[in-house]
mmCIF file of C-alpha atoms and ligand atoms in Angstrom:
data_model
loop_
_atom_site.group_PDB
_atom_site.id
_atom_site.type_symbol
_atom_site.label_atom_id
_atom_site.label_comp_id
_atom_site.label_asym_id
_atom_site.label_seq_id
_atom_site.Cartn_x
_atom_site.Cartn_y
_atom_site.Cartn_z
ATOM 1 C CA MET X 1 98.715 99.238 100.165
ATOM 2 C CA ASP X 2 95.889 99.863 102.582
ATOM 3 C CA LYS X 3 93.563 102.836 102.306
ATOM 4 C CA ARG X 4 91.675 102.284 105.514
ATOM 5 C CA PRO X 5 91.936 105.116 108.042
ATOM 6 C CA VAL X 6 94.160 105.361 111.083
ATOM 7 C CA LEU X 7 92.068 105.874 114.219
ATOM 8 C CA PHE X 8 93.153 108.314 116.919
ATOM 9 C CA PHE X 9 91.162 108.689 120.114
ATOM 10 C CA ASP X 10 91.137 110.602 123.384
ATOM 11 C CA SER X 11 88.541 111.759 125.902
ATOM 12 C CA GLY X 12 88.380 115.097 124.093
ATOM 13 C CA ALA X 13 90.586 117.479 122.174
ATOM 14 C CA GLY X 14 93.868 116.372 123.760
ATOM 15 C CA GLY X 15 95.052 114.045 121.015
ATOM 16 C CA LEU X 16 94.435 116.498 118.173
ATOM 17 C CA PRO X 17 98.029 117.809 118.122
ATOM 18 C CA TYR X 18 99.210 114.187 117.847
ATOM 19 C CA CYS X 19 96.858 113.528 114.982
ATOM 20 C CA ARG X 20 97.975 116.712 113.252
ATOM 21 C CA ARG X 21 101.651 115.816 113.543
ATOM 22 C CA PHE X 22 100.965 112.410 112.012
ATOM 23 C CA ARG X 23 99.029 113.965 109.122
ATOM 24 C CA VAL X 24 101.730 116.510 108.419
ATOM 25 C CA ARG X 25 104.302 113.730 108.291
ATOM 26 C CA ASN X 26 102.017 111.365 106.341
ATOM 27 C CA PRO X 27 99.738 113.356 104.048
ATOM 28 C CA ALA X 28 98.641 110.293 102.090
ATOM 29 C CA GLU X 29 96.979 108.723 105.123
ATOM 30 C CA THR X 30 93.330 109.158 106.081
ATOM 31 C CA VAL X 31 92.512 109.657 109.752
ATOM 32 C CA VAL X 32 89.502 109.358 112.013
ATOM 33 C CA TYR X 33 89.930 111.266 115.262
ATOM 34 C CA ALA X 34 87.426 110.371 117.974
ATOM 35 C CA ALA X 35 86.838 112.656 120.948
ATOM 36 C CA ASP X 36 84.967 110.651 123.584
ATOM 37 C CA ARG X 37 83.190 113.741 124.879
ATOM 38 C CA ALA X 38 80.401 111.680 126.410
ATOM 39 C CA ASN X 39 82.881 110.249 128.909
ATOM 40 C CA PHE X 40 85.161 113.233 129.476
ATOM 41 C CA PRO X 41 87.214 113.361 131.667
ATOM 42 C CA TYR X 42 89.029 110.040 131.683
ATOM 43 C CA GLY X 43 91.506 111.117 134.357
ATOM 44 C CA SER X 44 89.161 110.759 137.319
ATOM 45 C CA LYS X 45 87.896 107.288 136.349
ATOM 46 C CA GLU X 46 88.968 103.883 137.607
ATOM 47 C CA ARG X 47 90.928 101.509 135.403
ATOM 48 C CA GLU X 48 88.048 99.030 134.985
ATOM 49 C CA GLU X 49 85.659 101.722 133.896
ATOM 50 C CA LEU X 50 88.170 103.091 131.393
ATOM 51 C CA ILE X 51 88.676 99.627 129.944
ATOM 52 C CA ARG X 52 84.929 99.291 129.479
ATOM 53 C CA LEU X 53 84.513 102.763 127.945
ATOM 54 C CA CYS X 54 87.486 102.514 125.592
ATOM 55 C CA THR X 55 86.530 99.008 124.485
ATOM 56 C CA SER X 56 83.022 100.093 123.652
ATOM 57 C CA LEU X 57 84.239 103.203 121.780
ATOM 58 C CA VAL X 58 86.755 101.267 119.696
ATOM 59 C CA SER X 59 84.215 98.556 118.998
ATOM 60 C CA ARG X 60 81.648 101.046 117.663
ATOM 61 C CA ILE X 61 84.207 102.886 115.539
ATOM 62 C CA ALA X 62 85.765 99.692 114.230
ATOM 63 C CA GLU X 63 82.333 98.605 113.013
ATOM 64 C CA ILE X 64 81.942 101.794 110.998
ATOM 65 C CA PHE X 65 85.454 102.534 109.781
ATOM 66 C CA ASP X 66 87.470 99.326 110.050
ATOM 67 C CA PRO X 67 90.646 101.211 111.013
ATOM 68 C CA LYS X 68 93.952 99.667 110.026
ATOM 69 C CA LEU X 69 95.613 100.919 113.228
ATOM 70 C CA ALA X 70 94.466 102.659 116.396
ATOM 71 C CA ALA X 71 96.502 105.262 118.270
ATOM 72 C CA VAL X 72 95.404 105.837 121.848
ATOM 73 C CA VAL X 73 96.453 109.477 122.044
ATOM 74 C CA CYS X 74 95.660 109.698 125.724
ATOM 75 C CA ASN X 75 98.110 108.821 128.480
ATOM 76 C CA THR X 76 95.319 107.980 130.903
ATOM 77 C CA ALA X 77 93.627 105.539 128.537
ATOM 78 C CA SER X 78 96.974 104.060 127.520
ATOM 79 C CA VAL X 79 98.206 103.308 131.028
ATOM 80 C CA SER X 80 94.775 101.931 131.963
ATOM 81 C CA ALA X 81 93.334 100.189 128.940
ATOM 82 C CA LEU X 82 95.953 99.590 126.259
ATOM 83 C CA GLU X 83 96.659 95.979 127.171
ATOM 84 C CA ALA X 84 92.951 95.165 127.384
ATOM 85 C CA LEU X 85 92.316 96.818 124.005
ATOM 86 C CA ARG X 86 95.068 94.777 122.387
ATOM 87 C CA LYS X 87 93.465 91.611 123.752
ATOM 88 C CA SER X 88 89.951 92.572 122.700
ATOM 89 C CA PHE X 89 90.913 93.630 119.175
ATOM 90 C CA PRO X 90 93.703 91.308 118.074
ATOM 91 C CA GLY X 91 93.268 92.364 114.434
ATOM 92 C CA ILE X 92 94.047 96.020 115.121
ATOM 93 C CA PRO X 93 97.593 97.140 115.900
ATOM 94 C CA PHE X 94 97.532 99.674 118.756
ATOM 95 C CA VAL X 95 99.952 102.478 119.540
ATOM 96 C CA GLY X 96 99.786 103.928 123.045
ATOM 97 C CA THR X 97 100.929 107.216 124.518
ATOM 98 C CA VAL X 98 103.048 107.195 127.645
ATOM 99 C CA PRO X 99 104.657 110.195 129.333
ATOM 100 C CA ALA X 100 108.046 110.981 127.765
ATOM 101 C CA VAL X 101 109.904 110.068 130.956
ATOM 102 C CA LYS X 102 112.850 108.505 129.120
ATOM 103 C CA PRO X 103 114.222 111.619 127.355
ATOM 104 C CA ALA X 104 113.517 113.759 130.414
ATOM 105 C CA VAL X 105 115.429 111.412 132.708
ATOM 106 C CA LEU X 106 118.305 111.130 130.258
ATOM 107 C CA ALA X 107 118.590 114.923 129.970
ATOM 108 C CA SER X 108 118.142 115.858 133.624
ATOM 109 C CA ARG X 109 121.335 117.297 135.102
ATOM 110 C CA LYS X 110 119.865 117.778 138.533
ATOM 111 C CA ARG X 111 118.555 114.196 138.399
ATOM 112 C CA HIS X 112 115.073 115.419 139.193
ATOM 113 C CA ILE X 113 112.209 115.465 136.718
ATOM 114 C CA GLY X 114 108.616 116.635 136.929
ATOM 115 C CA VAL X 115 105.618 114.906 135.374
ATOM 116 C CA LEU X 116 102.328 116.698 134.823
ATOM 117 C CA GLY X 117 99.322 114.499 134.096
ATOM 118 C CA THR X 118 95.895 113.378 135.179
ATOM 119 C CA SER X 119 95.293 111.856 138.620
ATOM 120 C CA ARG X 120 95.020 108.431 137.010
ATOM 121 C CA THR X 121 98.322 108.722 135.148
ATOM 122 C CA ILE X 122 100.260 110.286 138.010
ATOM 123 C CA GLY X 123 98.973 107.549 140.331
ATOM 124 C CA ASP X 124 99.947 104.788 137.920
ATOM 125 C CA PRO X 125 103.079 102.732 138.620
ATOM 126 C CA CYS X 126 104.184 103.189 134.994
ATOM 127 C CA ILE X 127 105.834 106.528 135.806
ATOM 128 C CA ALA X 128 108.099 105.051 138.472
ATOM 129 C CA GLU X 129 108.740 101.996 136.295
ATOM 130 C CA LEU X 130 109.863 104.143 133.364
ATOM 131 C CA ALA X 131 112.083 106.246 135.601
ATOM 132 C CA ALA X 132 113.578 103.143 137.229
ATOM 133 C CA ARG X 133 114.365 101.706 133.819
ATOM 134 C CA TYR X 134 116.063 104.776 132.358
ATOM 135 C CA GLY X 135 117.322 106.661 135.412
ATOM 136 C CA PRO X 136 117.043 104.877 138.750
ATOM 137 C CA ASP X 137 118.962 107.734 140.422
ATOM 138 C CA CYS X 138 116.422 110.308 139.258
ATOM 139 C CA ALA X 139 113.803 111.797 141.588
ATOM 140 C CA ILE X 140 110.291 112.436 140.268
ATOM 141 C CA THR X 141 107.808 115.099 141.245
ATOM 142 C CA GLY X 142 104.409 114.175 139.849
ATOM 143 C CA ILE X 143 101.629 116.740 139.759
ATOM 144 C CA ALA X 144 98.064 115.714 138.941
ATOM 145 C CA ALA X 145 96.277 118.585 137.221
ATOM 146 C CA PRO X 146 92.651 117.684 136.422
ATOM 147 C CA GLU X 147 91.773 121.392 136.487
ATOM 148 C CA LEU X 148 94.276 121.998 133.687
ATOM 149 C CA VAL X 149 92.679 119.259 131.569
ATOM 150 C CA ASP X 150 89.365 120.971 132.093
ATOM 151 C CA PHE X 151 90.809 124.382 131.206
ATOM 152 C CA VAL X 152 92.193 123.084 127.916
ATOM 153 C CA GLU X 153 89.064 121.168 127.012
ATOM 154 C CA ARG X 154 86.544 123.869 127.825
ATOM 155 C CA ARG X 155 88.142 127.297 128.044
ATOM 156 C CA CYS X 156 91.548 127.415 126.446
ATOM 157 C CA ASP X 157 90.232 128.347 122.976
ATOM 158 C CA ARG X 158 88.623 131.467 124.409
ATOM 159 C CA ALA X 159 91.318 132.390 126.927
ATOM 160 C CA ASP X 160 93.630 135.251 126.008
ATOM 161 C CA ARG X 161 97.383 134.852 125.753
ATOM 162 C CA GLU X 162 97.965 136.313 129.209
ATOM 163 C CA GLU X 163 95.666 133.835 130.892
ATOM 164 C CA ARG X 164 97.185 130.909 129.021
ATOM 165 C CA ARG X 165 100.661 132.060 130.008
ATOM 166 C CA SER X 166 99.859 132.489 133.649
ATOM 167 C CA VAL X 167 98.120 129.105 133.825
ATOM 168 C CA ALA X 168 101.160 127.323 132.328
ATOM 169 C CA ALA X 169 103.596 129.368 134.424
ATOM 170 C CA SER X 170 101.877 128.382 137.670
ATOM 171 C CA TYR X 171 102.780 124.707 137.079
ATOM 172 C CA ILE X 172 106.314 125.470 135.941
ATOM 173 C CA GLU X 173 106.857 127.431 139.158
ATOM 174 C CA LYS X 174 105.824 124.391 141.191
ATOM 175 C CA PHE X 175 108.323 122.208 139.377
ATOM 176 C CA ARG X 176 111.092 124.803 139.786
ATOM 177 C CA ALA X 177 110.345 125.061 143.491
ATOM 178 C CA ALA X 178 110.512 121.271 143.806
ATOM 179 C CA GLY X 179 113.969 121.268 142.168
ATOM 180 C CA ALA X 180 113.099 119.593 138.844
ATOM 181 C CA ASP X 181 114.941 120.678 135.702
ATOM 182 C CA SER X 182 112.932 118.650 133.142
ATOM 183 C CA VAL X 183 109.164 118.611 132.862
ATOM 184 C CA VAL X 184 107.160 115.937 131.061
ATOM 185 C CA LEU X 185 103.774 116.878 129.627
ATOM 186 C CA GLY X 186 102.123 113.593 130.574
ATOM 187 C CA CYS X 187 98.637 114.413 129.343
ATOM 188 C CA THR X 188 97.928 115.017 125.694
ATOM 189 C CA HIS X 189 95.674 117.984 126.485
ATOM 190 C CA PHE X 190 98.678 119.946 127.724
ATOM 191 C CA LEU X 191 100.132 120.112 124.225
ATOM 192 C CA PHE X 192 97.649 122.893 123.558
ATOM 193 C CA LEU X 193 99.768 125.007 125.920
ATOM 194 C CA LEU X 194 103.165 123.887 124.662
ATOM 195 C CA ASP X 195 104.333 127.381 123.670
ATOM 196 C CA GLU X 196 103.215 128.773 127.001
ATOM 197 C CA PHE X 197 104.990 126.011 128.940
ATOM 198 C CA LYS X 198 108.166 126.599 126.962
ATOM 199 C CA ALA X 199 107.995 130.347 127.517
ATOM 200 C CA ALA X 200 107.504 129.886 131.255
ATOM 201 C CA ALA X 201 110.361 127.372 131.412
ATOM 202 C CA GLY X 202 112.914 129.835 130.006
ATOM 203 C CA GLY X 203 116.125 130.570 131.928
ATOM 204 C CA ARG X 204 116.457 133.483 134.333
ATOM 205 C CA GLY X 205 120.213 133.836 134.504
ATOM 206 C CA PRO X 206 122.860 131.409 135.797
ATOM 207 C CA ALA X 207 121.074 130.820 139.092
ATOM 208 C CA GLU X 208 117.906 129.638 137.408
ATOM 209 C CA PRO X 209 118.591 127.863 134.105
ATOM 210 C CA ALA X 210 115.831 126.891 131.683
ATOM 211 C CA LEU X 211 113.774 123.768 132.320
ATOM 212 C CA GLY X 212 113.424 121.229 129.514
ATOM 213 C CA ILE X 213 109.878 120.446 128.357
ATOM 214 C CA TYR X 214 109.242 116.942 126.993
ATOM 215 C CA ASP X 215 106.314 115.460 125.111
ATOM 216 C CA SER X 216 105.580 112.330 123.106
ATOM 217 C CA VAL X 217 104.101 113.826 119.930
ATOM 218 C CA GLU X 218 106.948 112.955 117.601
ATOM 219 C CA GLY X 219 107.512 109.550 119.184
ATOM 220 C CA VAL X 220 103.884 108.504 118.769
ATOM 221 C CA SER X 221 103.842 109.498 115.108
ATOM 222 C CA ARG X 222 107.061 107.593 114.442
ATOM 223 C CA ARG X 223 105.724 104.499 116.192
ATOM 224 C CA ILE X 224 102.558 104.568 114.070
ATOM 225 C CA GLU X 225 104.687 104.925 110.953
ATOM 226 C CA ALA X 226 106.898 101.998 111.988
ATOM 227 C CA LEU X 227 103.855 99.756 112.494
ATOM 228 C CA LEU X 228 102.357 100.824 109.174
ATOM 229 C CA ASP X 229 105.627 99.902 107.500
ATOM 230 C CA GLU X 230 106.005 96.608 109.348
ATOM 231 C CA GLY X 231 102.459 95.544 108.548
ATOM 232 C CA ASP X 232 102.618 96.809 104.966
ATOM 233 C CA LEU X 233 99.673 99.027 105.847
ATOM 234 C CA ARG X 234 100.666 102.267 104.165
ATOM 235 C CA ALA X 235 98.115 103.975 101.944
ATOM 236 C CA GLU X 236 99.085 104.258 98.338
ATOM 237 C CA THR X 237 101.741 106.904 98.024
ATOM 238 C CA GLY X 238 100.129 109.987 96.614
ATOM 239 C CA THR X 239 98.075 112.936 97.689
ATOM 240 C CA ALA X 240 95.717 113.147 100.624
ATOM 241 C CA GLU X 241 92.787 113.151 98.202
ATOM 242 C CA THR X 242 93.710 109.868 96.583
ATOM 243 C CA ALA X 243 94.194 108.253 99.992
ATOM 244 C CA GLY X 244 90.894 109.757 101.130
ATOM 245 C CA GLY X 245 89.192 107.346 98.755
ATOM 246 C CA GLY X 246 89.433 104.803 101.570
ATOM 247 C CA LEU X 247 86.293 106.346 103.005
ATOM 248 C CA ARG X 248 83.115 106.059 101.043
ATOM 249 C CA ARG X 249 82.018 109.594 101.837
ATOM 250 C CA GLU X 250 85.158 111.348 100.786
ATOM 251 C CA THR X 251 86.099 114.317 102.875
ATOM 252 C CA PRO X 252 88.012 117.199 101.375
ATOM 253 C CA SER X 253 90.600 116.893 104.071
ATOM 254 C CA GLY X 254 90.833 113.114 104.209
ATOM 255 C CA GLY X 255 89.959 113.178 107.885
ATOM 256 C CA ILE X 256 87.013 113.095 110.237
ATOM 257 C CA LEU X 257 86.614 114.464 113.750
ATOM 258 C CA LEU X 258 84.035 112.315 115.513
ATOM 259 C CA ILE X 259 82.518 113.310 118.804
ATOM 260 C CA SER X 260 80.578 110.985 121.069
ATOM 261 C CA GLY X 261 77.599 111.991 123.182
ATOM 262 C CA SER X 262 74.219 113.454 122.562
ATOM 263 C CA ALA X 263 75.050 117.073 123.325
ATOM 264 C CA PRO X 264 75.076 119.363 120.301
ATOM 265 C CA SER X 265 78.532 119.709 118.872
ATOM 266 C CA GLY X 266 78.632 123.464 119.320
ATOM 267 C CA ALA X 267 80.737 126.117 117.642
ATOM 268 C CA VAL X 268 83.850 125.253 119.640
ATOM 269 C CA TRP X 269 84.086 121.824 118.065
ATOM 270 C CA GLN X 270 83.301 123.146 114.618
ATOM 271 C CA LYS X 271 86.198 125.569 115.001
ATOM 272 C CA ARG X 272 88.488 122.847 116.250
ATOM 273 C CA ALA X 273 87.593 120.645 113.308
ATOM 274 C CA GLU X 274 88.379 123.488 110.920
ATOM 275 C CA ALA X 275 91.613 124.367 112.684
ATOM 276 C CA PHE X 276 92.789 120.773 112.357
ATOM 277 C CA GLY X 277 91.456 120.301 108.813
ATOM 278 C CA LEU X 278 88.875 117.669 109.741
ATOM 279 C CA GLU X 279 85.182 117.181 109.000
ATOM 280 C CA LEU X 280 83.087 117.257 112.191
ATOM 281 C CA ARG X 281 80.608 114.422 112.739
ATOM 282 C CA ARG X 282 78.681 113.154 115.750
ATOM 283 C CA LEU X 283 79.163 109.451 116.263
ATOM 284 C CA ALA X 284 75.465 109.056 117.036
ATOM 285 C CA ASP X 285 74.494 110.524 113.663
ATOM 286 C CA ILE X 286 76.424 108.081 111.526
ATOM 287 C CA GLY X 287 74.122 105.639 109.853
ATOM 288 C CA PRO X 288 74.879 102.003 109.099
ATOM 289 C CA GLY X 289 76.903 101.623 105.925
ATOM 290 C CA GLU X 290 77.476 105.348 105.593
ATOM 291 C CA TYR X 291 81.204 104.830 105.447
ATOM 292 C CA ARG X 292 82.924 102.085 103.567
ATOM 293 C CA LYS X 293 83.648 99.291 106.013
ATOM 294 C CA THR X 294 86.637 97.859 104.248
ATOM 295 C CA GLN X 295 88.699 98.700 101.229
ATOM 296 C CA ALA X 296 86.199 96.700 99.220
ATOM 297 C CA ALA X 297 86.946 96.238 95.559
ATOM 298 C CA VAL X 298 83.224 96.133 94.804
ATOM 299 C CA PRO X 299 81.543 99.482 94.256
ATOM 300 C CA LEU X 300 79.227 100.434 97.113
HETATM 301 N N1 DGL B 1 94.163 113.649 127.412
HETATM 302 C C1 DGL B 1 94.163 112.618 128.378
HETATM 303 C C2 DGL B 1 95.554 112.155 128.764
HETATM 304 O O1 DGL B 1 96.484 112.219 127.991
HETATM 305 C C3 DGL B 1 93.263 112.689 129.574
HETATM 306 C C4 DGL B 1 92.325 113.806 129.808
HETATM 307 C C5 DGL B 1 91.136 113.409 130.680
HETATM 308 O O2 DGL B 1 91.257 113.393 131.900
HETATM 309 O O3 DGL B 1 90.107 113.089 130.098
HETATM 310 O O4 DGL B 1 95.754 111.650 129.840
#
């Protein structure tokens, strides 16, 4: 039994759908979701810089919350920094997020898949390696879409349905034109447009069948669960409130949304925190000892 929180982090809002799926599946667990807003976007940064930024973020959060596991809910950070993080924090099990190339390759009838991600992820050899492992005969069209990351992070909440649809449809059209029949959402931010991608990917008669849309949300949650089981790290079975006792300042939701940076959090982040059932905090505002560091038996 381990009541410490599970840490999720991304450059911004992208990993929130991953965190939500995990919480729905595991209501007894407490989560800390960190949005590294101060360093957004990750996708345009070099590997070495990402290693430095992610290491410093995890180090600061580990000091405060002592997470029992960390999920890097960012493809860019995972392909760039996951190995380094595992080396730097040997006491924390890490779960990474990689584009769901495997199911897309296995399902592709035309033997041509599309991957949508950040420049860093699309340029990383991991995409070709995954495809070579699961479908060496499969062609890949990779599209880097930093502007789409920016849209989701800054404007998507305010955009109307029509705009969201046309933004998603513009990428699906590119993949159709290239001849792909399966599209991998290889950046966690794009999950905010999942419905729109699926709608745009619908079939248009026998000549233009539907495209499959693939993501890693379920897979990441299951991997976290497997590691919690293997390490005997599950919180006591029970309600979210009882598990929330792992944090000294109990939150009604059993979860915290932390944002880095000195900019004011703003209404957008407050709304996001509410929508995902989390308490919004700025990392810079958290004082020493404010949260319980370990599941200490001694009262604090
Ligand atoms: N959400 C991140 C990913 O999955 C990256 C977004 C960014 O560029 O910061 O790759």
